[in-house]
Coordinates of C-alpha atoms and ligand atoms in Angstrom, one line a residue:
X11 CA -39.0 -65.1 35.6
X12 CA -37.6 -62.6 33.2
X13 CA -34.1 -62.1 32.6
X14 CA -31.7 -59.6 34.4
X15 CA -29.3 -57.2 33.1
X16 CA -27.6 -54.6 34.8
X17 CA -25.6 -51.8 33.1
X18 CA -23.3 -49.1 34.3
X19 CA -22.0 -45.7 33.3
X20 CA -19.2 -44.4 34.9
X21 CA -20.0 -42.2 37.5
X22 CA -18.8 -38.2 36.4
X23 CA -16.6 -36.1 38.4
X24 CA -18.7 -33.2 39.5
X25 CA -15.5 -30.4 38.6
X26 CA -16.8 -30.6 35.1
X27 CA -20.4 -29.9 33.8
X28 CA -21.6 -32.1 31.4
X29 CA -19.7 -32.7 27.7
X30 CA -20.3 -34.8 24.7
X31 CA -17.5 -37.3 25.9
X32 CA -19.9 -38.0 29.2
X33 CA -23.3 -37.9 26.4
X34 CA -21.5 -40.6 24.4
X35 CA -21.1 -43.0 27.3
X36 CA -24.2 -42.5 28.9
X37 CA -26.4 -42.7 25.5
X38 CA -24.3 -45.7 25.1
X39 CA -25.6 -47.1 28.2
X40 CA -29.1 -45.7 27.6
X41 CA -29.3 -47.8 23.8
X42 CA -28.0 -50.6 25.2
X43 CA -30.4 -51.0 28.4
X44 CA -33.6 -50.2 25.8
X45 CA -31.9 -52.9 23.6
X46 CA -32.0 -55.7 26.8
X47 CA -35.7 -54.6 27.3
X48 CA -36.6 -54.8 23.6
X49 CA -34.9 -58.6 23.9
X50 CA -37.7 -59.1 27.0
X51 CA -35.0 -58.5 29.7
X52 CA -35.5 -56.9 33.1
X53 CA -33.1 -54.1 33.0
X54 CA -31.3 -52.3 35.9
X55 CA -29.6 -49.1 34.4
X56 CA -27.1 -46.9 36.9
X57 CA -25.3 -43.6 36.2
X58 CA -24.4 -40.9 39.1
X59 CA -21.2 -38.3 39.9
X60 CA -18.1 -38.7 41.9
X61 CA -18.2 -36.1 44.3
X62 CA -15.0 -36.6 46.9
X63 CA -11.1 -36.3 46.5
X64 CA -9.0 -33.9 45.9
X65 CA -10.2 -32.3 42.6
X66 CA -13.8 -31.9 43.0
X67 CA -12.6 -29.8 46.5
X68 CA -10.5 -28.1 44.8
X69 CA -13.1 -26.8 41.9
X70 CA -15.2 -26.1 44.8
X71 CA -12.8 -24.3 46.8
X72 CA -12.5 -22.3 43.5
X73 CA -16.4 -21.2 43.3
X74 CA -15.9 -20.4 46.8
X75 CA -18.5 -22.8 47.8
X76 CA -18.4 -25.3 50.6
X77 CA -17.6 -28.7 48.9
X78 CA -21.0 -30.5 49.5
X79 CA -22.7 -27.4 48.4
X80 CA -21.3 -27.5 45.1
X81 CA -20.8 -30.9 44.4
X82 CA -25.2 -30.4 45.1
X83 CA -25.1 -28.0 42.1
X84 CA -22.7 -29.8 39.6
X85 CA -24.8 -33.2 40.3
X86 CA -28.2 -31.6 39.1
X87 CA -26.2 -30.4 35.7
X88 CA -25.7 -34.2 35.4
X89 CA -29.4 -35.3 37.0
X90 CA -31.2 -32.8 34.4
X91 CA -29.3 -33.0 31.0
X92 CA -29.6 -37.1 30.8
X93 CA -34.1 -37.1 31.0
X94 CA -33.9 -34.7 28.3
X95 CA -31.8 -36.6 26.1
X96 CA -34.4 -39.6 26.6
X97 CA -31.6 -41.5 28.8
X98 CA -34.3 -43.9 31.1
X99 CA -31.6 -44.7 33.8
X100 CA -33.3 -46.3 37.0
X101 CA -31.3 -45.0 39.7
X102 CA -28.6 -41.9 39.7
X103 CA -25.6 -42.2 42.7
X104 CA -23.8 -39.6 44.1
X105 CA -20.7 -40.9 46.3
X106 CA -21.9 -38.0 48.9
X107 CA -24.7 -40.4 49.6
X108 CA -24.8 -41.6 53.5
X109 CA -25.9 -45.3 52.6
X110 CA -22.8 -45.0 50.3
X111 CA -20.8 -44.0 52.4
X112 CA -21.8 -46.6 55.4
X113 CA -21.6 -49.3 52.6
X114 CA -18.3 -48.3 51.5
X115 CA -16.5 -48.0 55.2
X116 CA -18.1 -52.2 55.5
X117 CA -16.3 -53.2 52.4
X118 CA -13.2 -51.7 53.4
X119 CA -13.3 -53.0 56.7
X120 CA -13.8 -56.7 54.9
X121 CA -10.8 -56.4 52.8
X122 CA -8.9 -54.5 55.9
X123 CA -9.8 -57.9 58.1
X124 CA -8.8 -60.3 55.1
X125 CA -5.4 -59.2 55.8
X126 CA -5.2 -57.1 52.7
X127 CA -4.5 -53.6 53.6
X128 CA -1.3 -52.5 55.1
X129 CA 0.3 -49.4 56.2
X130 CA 3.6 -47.5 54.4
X131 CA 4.9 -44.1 53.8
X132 CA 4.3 -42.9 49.9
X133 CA 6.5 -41.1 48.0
X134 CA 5.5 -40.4 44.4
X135 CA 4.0 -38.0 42.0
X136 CA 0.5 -37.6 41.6
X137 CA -2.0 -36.5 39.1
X138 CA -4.6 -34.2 40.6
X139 CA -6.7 -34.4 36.8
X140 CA -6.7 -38.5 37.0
X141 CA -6.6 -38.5 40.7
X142 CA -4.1 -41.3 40.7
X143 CA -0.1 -41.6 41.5
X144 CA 2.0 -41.5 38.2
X145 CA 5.4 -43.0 37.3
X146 CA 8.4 -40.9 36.2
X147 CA 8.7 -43.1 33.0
X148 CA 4.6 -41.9 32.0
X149 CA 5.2 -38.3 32.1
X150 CA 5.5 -36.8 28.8
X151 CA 7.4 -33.0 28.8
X152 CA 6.5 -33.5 32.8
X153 CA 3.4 -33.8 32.5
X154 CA 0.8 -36.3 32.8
X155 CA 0.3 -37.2 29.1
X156 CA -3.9 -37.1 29.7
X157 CA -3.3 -33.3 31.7
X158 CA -0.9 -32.0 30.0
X159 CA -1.6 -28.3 31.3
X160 CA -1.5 -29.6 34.9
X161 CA 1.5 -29.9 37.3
X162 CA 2.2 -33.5 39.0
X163 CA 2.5 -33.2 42.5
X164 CA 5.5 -34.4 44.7
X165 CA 3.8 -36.6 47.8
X166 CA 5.0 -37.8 50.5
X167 CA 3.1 -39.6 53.5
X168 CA 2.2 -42.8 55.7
X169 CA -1.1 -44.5 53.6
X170 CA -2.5 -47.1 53.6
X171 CA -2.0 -50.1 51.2
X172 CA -4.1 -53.2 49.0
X173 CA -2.3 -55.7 48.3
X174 CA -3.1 -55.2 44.6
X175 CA 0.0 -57.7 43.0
X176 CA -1.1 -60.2 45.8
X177 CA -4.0 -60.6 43.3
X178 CA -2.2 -60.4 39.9
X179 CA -2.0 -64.2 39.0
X180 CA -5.5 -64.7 40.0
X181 CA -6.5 -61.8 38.0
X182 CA -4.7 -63.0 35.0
X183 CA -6.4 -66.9 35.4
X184 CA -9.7 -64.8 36.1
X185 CA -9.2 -62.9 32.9
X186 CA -7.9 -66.0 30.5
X187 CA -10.1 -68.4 31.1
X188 CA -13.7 -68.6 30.6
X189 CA -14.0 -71.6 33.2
X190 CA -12.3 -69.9 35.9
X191 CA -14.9 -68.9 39.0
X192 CA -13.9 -65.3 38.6
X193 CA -14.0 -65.2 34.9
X194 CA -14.7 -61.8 33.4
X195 CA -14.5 -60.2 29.7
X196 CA -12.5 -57.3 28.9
X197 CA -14.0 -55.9 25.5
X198 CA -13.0 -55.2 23.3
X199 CA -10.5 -57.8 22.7
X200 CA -7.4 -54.8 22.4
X201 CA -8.7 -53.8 25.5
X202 CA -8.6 -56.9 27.0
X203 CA -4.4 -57.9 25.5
X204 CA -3.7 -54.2 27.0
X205 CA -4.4 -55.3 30.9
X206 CA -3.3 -58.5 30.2
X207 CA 0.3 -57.5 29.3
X208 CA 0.3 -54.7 32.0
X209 CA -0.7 -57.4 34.5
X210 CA 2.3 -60.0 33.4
X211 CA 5.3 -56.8 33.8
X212 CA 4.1 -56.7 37.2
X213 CA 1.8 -54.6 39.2
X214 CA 2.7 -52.4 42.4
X215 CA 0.4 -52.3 45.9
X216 CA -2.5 -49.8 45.5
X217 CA -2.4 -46.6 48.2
X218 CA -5.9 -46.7 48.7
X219 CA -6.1 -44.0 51.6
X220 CA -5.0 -39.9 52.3
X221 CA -4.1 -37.9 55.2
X222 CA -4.4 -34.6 53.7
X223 CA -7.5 -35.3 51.6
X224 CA -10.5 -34.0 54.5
X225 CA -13.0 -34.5 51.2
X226 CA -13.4 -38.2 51.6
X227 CA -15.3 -40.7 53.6
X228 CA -12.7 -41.7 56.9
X229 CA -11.0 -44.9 56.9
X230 CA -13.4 -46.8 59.4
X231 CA -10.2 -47.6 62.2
X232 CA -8.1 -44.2 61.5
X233 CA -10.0 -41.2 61.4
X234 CA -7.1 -39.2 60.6
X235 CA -7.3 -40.5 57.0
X236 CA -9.9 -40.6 54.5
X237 CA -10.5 -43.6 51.7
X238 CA -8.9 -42.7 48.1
X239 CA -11.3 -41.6 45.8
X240 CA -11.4 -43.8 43.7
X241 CA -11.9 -47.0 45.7
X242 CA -15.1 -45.0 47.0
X243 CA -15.8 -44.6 43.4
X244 CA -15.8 -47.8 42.0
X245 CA -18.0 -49.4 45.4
X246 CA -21.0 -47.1 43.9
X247 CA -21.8 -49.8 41.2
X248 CA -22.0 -52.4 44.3
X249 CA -23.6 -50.2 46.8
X250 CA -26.5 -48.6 44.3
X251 CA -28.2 -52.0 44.1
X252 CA -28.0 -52.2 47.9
X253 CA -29.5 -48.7 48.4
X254 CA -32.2 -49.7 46.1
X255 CA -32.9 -53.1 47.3
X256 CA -31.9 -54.5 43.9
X257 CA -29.3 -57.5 44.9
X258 CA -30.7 -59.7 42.7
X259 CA -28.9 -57.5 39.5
X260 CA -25.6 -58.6 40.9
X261 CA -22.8 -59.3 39.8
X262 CA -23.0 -56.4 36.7
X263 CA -23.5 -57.5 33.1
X264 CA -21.7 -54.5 31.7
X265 CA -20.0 -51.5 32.6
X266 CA -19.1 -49.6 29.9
X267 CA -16.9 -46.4 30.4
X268 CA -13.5 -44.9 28.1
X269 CA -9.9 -45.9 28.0
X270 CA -8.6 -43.4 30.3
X271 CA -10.0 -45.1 33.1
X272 CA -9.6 -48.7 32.5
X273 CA -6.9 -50.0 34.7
X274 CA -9.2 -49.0 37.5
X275 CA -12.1 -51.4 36.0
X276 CA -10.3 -54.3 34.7
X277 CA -8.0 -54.7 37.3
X278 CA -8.4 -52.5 40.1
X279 CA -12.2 -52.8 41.2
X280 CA -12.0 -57.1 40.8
X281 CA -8.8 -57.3 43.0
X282 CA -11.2 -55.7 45.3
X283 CA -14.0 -57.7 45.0
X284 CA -12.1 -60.7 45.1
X285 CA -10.7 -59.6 47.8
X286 CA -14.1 -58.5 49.7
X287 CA -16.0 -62.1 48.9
X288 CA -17.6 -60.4 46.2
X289 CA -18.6 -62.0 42.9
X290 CA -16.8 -60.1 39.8
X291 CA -19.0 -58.2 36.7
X292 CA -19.3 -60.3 33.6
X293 CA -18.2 -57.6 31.3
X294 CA -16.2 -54.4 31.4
X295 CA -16.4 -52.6 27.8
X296 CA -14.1 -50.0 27.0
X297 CA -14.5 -47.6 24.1
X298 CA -12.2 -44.8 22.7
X299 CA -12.3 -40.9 22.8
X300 CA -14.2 -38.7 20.7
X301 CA -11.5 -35.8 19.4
X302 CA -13.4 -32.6 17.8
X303 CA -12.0 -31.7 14.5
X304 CA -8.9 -33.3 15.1
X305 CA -8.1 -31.7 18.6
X306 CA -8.7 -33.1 22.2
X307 CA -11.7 -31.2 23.6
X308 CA -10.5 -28.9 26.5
X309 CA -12.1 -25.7 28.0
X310 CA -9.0 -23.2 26.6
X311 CA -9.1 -24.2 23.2
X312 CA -13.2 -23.4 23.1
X313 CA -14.0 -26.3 21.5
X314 CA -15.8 -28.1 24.0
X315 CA -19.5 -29.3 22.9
X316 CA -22.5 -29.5 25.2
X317 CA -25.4 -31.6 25.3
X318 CA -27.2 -28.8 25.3
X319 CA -26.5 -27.2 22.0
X320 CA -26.7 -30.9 20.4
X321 CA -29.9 -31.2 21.5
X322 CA -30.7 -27.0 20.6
X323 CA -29.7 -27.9 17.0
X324 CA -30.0 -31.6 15.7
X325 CA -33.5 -32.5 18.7
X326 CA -33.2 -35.5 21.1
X327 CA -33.1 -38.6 18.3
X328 CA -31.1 -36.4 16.2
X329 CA -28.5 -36.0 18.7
X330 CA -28.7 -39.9 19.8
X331 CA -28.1 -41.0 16.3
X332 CA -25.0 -38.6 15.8
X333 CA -23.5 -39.8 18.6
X334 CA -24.1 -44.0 18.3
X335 CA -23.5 -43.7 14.3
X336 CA -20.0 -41.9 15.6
X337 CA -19.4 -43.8 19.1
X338 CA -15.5 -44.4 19.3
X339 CA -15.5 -48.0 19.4
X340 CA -11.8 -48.9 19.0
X341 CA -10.0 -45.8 18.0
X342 CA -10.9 -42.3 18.7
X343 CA -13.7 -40.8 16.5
X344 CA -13.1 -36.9 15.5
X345 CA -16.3 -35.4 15.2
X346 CA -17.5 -31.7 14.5
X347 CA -20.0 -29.4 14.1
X348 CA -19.9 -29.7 10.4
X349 CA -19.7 -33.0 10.1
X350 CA -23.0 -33.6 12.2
X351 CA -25.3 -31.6 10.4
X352 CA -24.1 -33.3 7.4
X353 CA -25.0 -37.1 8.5
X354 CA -28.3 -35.8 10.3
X355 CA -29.5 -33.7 6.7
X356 CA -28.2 -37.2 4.5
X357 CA -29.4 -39.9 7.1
X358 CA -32.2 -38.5 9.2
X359 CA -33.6 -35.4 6.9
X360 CA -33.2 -37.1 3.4
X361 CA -32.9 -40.8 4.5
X362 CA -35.1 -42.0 7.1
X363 CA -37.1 -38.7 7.0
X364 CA -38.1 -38.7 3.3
X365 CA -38.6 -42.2 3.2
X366 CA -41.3 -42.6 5.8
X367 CA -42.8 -39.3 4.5
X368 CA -42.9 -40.8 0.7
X369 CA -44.6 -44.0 2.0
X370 CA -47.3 -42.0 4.7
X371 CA -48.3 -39.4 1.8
X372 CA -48.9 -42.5 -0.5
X373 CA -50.7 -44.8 1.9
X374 CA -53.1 -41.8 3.0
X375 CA -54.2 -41.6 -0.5
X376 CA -55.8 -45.3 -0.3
X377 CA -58.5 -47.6 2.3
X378 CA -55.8 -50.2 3.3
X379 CA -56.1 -50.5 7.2
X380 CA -51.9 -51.3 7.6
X381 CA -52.7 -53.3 10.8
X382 CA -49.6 -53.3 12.8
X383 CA -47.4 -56.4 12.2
X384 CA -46.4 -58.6 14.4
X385 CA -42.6 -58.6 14.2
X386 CA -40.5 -60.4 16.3
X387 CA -37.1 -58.7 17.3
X388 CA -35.7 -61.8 17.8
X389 CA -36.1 -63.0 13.8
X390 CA -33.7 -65.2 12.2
X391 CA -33.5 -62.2 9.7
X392 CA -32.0 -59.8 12.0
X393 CA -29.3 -61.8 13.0
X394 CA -26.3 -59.2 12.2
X395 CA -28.5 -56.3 13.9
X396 CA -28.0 -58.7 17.2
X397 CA -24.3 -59.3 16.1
X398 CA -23.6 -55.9 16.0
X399 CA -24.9 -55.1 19.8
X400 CA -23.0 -58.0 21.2
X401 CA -19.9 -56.3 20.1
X402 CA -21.2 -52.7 20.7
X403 CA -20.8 -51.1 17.4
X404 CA -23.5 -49.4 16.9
X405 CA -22.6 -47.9 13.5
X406 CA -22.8 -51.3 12.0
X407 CA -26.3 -52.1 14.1
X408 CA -27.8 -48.4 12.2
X409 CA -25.7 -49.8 8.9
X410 CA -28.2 -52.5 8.9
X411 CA -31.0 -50.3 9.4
X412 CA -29.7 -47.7 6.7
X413 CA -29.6 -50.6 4.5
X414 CA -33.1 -51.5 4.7
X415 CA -34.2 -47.6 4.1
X416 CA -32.1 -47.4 1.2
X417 CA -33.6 -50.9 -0.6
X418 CA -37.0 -49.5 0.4
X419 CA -35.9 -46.6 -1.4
X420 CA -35.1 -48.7 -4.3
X421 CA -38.3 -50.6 -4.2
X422 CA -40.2 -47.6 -4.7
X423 CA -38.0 -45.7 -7.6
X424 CA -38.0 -48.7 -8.9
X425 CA -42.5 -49.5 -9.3
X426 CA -43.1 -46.0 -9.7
X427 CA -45.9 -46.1 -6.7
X428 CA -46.9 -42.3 -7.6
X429 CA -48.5 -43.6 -10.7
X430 CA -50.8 -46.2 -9.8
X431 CA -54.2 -46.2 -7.7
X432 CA -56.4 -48.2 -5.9
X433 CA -55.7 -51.8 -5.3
X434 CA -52.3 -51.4 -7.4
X435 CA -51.0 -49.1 -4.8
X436 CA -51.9 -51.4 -2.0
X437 CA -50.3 -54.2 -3.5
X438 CA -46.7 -52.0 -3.7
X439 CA -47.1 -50.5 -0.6
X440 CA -48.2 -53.5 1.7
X441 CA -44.4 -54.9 1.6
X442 CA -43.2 -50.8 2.0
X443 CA -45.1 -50.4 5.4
X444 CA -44.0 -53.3 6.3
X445 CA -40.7 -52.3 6.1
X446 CA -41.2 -49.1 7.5
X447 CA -42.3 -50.9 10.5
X448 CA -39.4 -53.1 10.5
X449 CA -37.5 -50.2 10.6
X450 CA -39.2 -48.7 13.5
X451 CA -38.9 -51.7 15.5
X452 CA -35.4 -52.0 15.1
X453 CA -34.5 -48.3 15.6
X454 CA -36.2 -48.7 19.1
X455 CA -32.9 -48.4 21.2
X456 CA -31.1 -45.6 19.4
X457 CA -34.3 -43.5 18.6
X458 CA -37.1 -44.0 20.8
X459 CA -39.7 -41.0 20.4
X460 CA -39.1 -41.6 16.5
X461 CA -39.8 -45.2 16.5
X462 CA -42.9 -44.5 18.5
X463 CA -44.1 -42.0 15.7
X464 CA -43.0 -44.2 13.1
X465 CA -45.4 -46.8 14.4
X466 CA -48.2 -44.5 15.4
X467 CA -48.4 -43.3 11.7
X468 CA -48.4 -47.0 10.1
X469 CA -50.8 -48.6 12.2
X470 CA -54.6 -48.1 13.4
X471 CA -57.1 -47.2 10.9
X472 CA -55.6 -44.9 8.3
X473 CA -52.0 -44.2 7.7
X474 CA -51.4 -40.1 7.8
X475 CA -49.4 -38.1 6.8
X476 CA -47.0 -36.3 9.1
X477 CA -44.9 -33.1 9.6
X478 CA -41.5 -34.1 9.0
X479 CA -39.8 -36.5 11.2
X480 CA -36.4 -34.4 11.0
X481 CA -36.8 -30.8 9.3
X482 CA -33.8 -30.3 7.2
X483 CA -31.0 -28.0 8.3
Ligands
MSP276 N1 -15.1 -40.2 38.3 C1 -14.3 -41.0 37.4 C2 -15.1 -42.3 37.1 C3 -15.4 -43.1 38.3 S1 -16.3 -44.5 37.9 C4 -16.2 -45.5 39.3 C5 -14.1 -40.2 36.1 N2 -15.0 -39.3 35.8 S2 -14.9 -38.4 34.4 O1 -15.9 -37.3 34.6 O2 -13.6 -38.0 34.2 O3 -15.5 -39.3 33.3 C6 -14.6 -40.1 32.5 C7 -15.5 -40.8 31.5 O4 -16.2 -39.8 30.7 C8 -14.8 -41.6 30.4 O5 -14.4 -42.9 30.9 C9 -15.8 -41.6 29.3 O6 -16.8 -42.5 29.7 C10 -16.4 -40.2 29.4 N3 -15.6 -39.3 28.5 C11 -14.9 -38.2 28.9 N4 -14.3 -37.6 27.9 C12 -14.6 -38.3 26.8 C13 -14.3 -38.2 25.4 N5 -13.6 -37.1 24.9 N6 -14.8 -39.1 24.5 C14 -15.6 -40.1 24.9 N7 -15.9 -40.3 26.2 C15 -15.2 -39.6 27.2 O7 -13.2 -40.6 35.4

């Protein structure tokens, strides 16, 4: 029986159409699935949008739409961008989902029955933008530091309450210790001291329900309140497998998502499944932010980039490499306009490009059938490729791909292929296809329509020569 691997994006709040910070993640997710099915794996990949709570009501309210109505249109944004940018994801949730729903009010009714969930009246300040309550001592000028042009609201009223601290120590074993039955990996390991030393300066009770929040699946035994977003949020990577009959994939190799909304995945969502008799992900990988041109990407300062135009300028591969070569893995990676179409003309147009173009225009010119090799990903000789992936940094996975182009390069400047014929040629550009295909083999996750060229061309009964893989800009 093949191996299973499940992997999760979050799941995007539908007040927001879809932005390079959401591509990053979900390209993320997309390289990493191809990467488990290149290894042999039988891969379960899951992305969807959030569609209840306070804030996606609110942007409806604004469009003058009925909630469901709009959270229909926002989701297609999301549904449509994600084929065209190659993502092969196996199953897309939205929250507004009746099965969801249904599976959501059982879960809560288990933790509710464990004696878990108590009632008390609330009085904080919340953060419509994060959806969560905020403490006086996080607000910077006021404000929430992540929604700085938003007001916290004052609220007061009876909820409904996890015993989240009841769960702290066992989160803390669960987290520490790789023998522990609940063991799980925060990466990377930053990540991971972050919770750790939130956990051990102590951890309030969770509200996890609203009165005043009618855009929300009810609490199952008090209709006059509905669950808290995000605990209907977090249930989707549980409840997808269910909907698609797919139990065997749990518990979840990986989710991978950003910083801002990590508490809620390394702490929140396995208090809960402990709670609910639920066995805990494996991993939960948090990367940084992508900043463009120095600045935090928001809708009033115009500097917010699309999928879309990504795709308009630098084509599907071209926009998947921008993004894994700059994927935020520990700090925040500024990208820019400028700077893309720099990388793709040196590593795409002039690298990758020229090189397979150099080689095909050469091999044409001579009889050698270049029979495709039989390459094993799984070669001793790739060993730091595979390194790389466990960790999640891409750049250095395409660095060890870069560095093969670039010796291949060499190879060829060096024996001076364009002057020999015949036999001679073969003999320099047998170990050059080779290579090539190498290359192609390995790029497989990050650029898939490429690699599939790539291979096309150098195998079969005559190498050609090709229009350019990436036209220069
Ligand atoms: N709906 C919640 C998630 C619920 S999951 C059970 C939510 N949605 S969101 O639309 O705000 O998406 C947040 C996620 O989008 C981040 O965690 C990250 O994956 C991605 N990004 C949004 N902006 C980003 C950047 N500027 N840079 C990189 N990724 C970022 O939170």
């Amino acid at each position: 029986m093949k191996k299973k691997f499940y992997v999760t994006t979050p799941i995007y709040y539908v007040n927001d159409v879809p932005h390079i910070g959401h591509t990053c993640t979900t390209i993320a997710a997309d390289i990493i699935a191809r990467y488990h099915k290149l290894l042999g794996k039988e891969v379960f990949f899951l992305t969807g949008t959030d569609e209840h709570g306070a804030k996606v009501a609110e942007a409806a309210q604004k469009k003058g739409l009925l909630p469901k109505k709009f959270c229909d249109q926002v989701s297609k944004n999301f549904q449509e961008i994600w084929p065209k940018l190659n993502v092969e994801y196996d199953y897309f949730i939205r929250t507004t989902n009746p099965e969801h729903e249904k599976i959501v009010q059982e879960i809560i009714k288990k933790i509710y029955k464990n004696g878990d969930i108590y009632k008390a009246r609330y009085e904080g300040l919340y953060c419509l933008g994060c959806e969560k309550f905020i403490t006086e001592t996080e607000l910077t000028n006021g404000c929430c530091p992540l929604h700085p042009n938003e007001k916290v609201q004052k609220q007061s009223e009876e909820n409904y309450f996890f015993k989240l601290s009841k769960y702290v120590p066992q989160l803390i074993k669960a987290i520490e210790d790789p023998k522990n039955k609940y063991h799980y990996q925060i990466s990377p390991q930053s990540k991971r001291e972050e919770v750790l030393s939130k956990l051990k300066t102590g951890v309030d009770d969770l509200s996890i329900s609203r009165a005043n929040v009618p855009w929300g699946i009810p609490i199952p035994w008090d209709k006059s309140q509905t669950i808290y977003v995000w605990v209907d949020a977090l249930i989707n990577y549980y409840s997808a497998l269910k909907i698609n009959e797919k139990k065997e994939f749990w518990p979840a190799n990986l989710h991978l998502l950003a910083k801002d909304i990590l508490w809620f995945h390394a702490v929140i969502w396995e208090a809960m499944l402990i709670s609910a008799k639920i066995s805990l992900p494996k991993e939960v990988f948090i990367h940084s932010f992508y900043m463009i041109d120095g600045q935090k990407m928001s809708k009033s300062l115009g500097n917010v980039i699309s999928p879309q135009k990504l795709l308009e300028r630098y084509g599907v591969d071209g926009t998947r490499y921008l993004i894994a070569s700059s994927f935020p893995y520990d700090s925040d990676s500024d990208v820019g306009w400028k700077r893309f179409t720099e990388k793709y003309n040196a590593d795409l147009a002039n690298g990758l490009g020229n090189l397979v173009a150099r080689v095909a225009t050469l091999a044409s010119r001579t009889e050698n059938k270049y029979q495709k090799l039989n390459i094993k990903i799984t070669d001793k000789k790739f060993k730091d490729y595979h390194l790389s992936f466990k960790r999640y940094q891409f750049n250095e996975a395409l660095t060890f791909i870069w560095e093969k182009i670039s010796q291949a390069d060499k190879q060829i400047d060096r024996k001076h292929p364009w002057t020999l014929k015949g036999k001679e040629l073969e003999k320099v550009l047998q170990p050059l296809v080779k290579e090539i295909q190498e290359i192609a083999l390995l790029l497989k996750p990050f650029l898939p329509e490429t690699a599939e060229k790539i291979e096309k061309q150098f195998s079969g009964p005559k190498v050609k020569s090709a229009k350019p893989l990436f036209p220069r800009l």
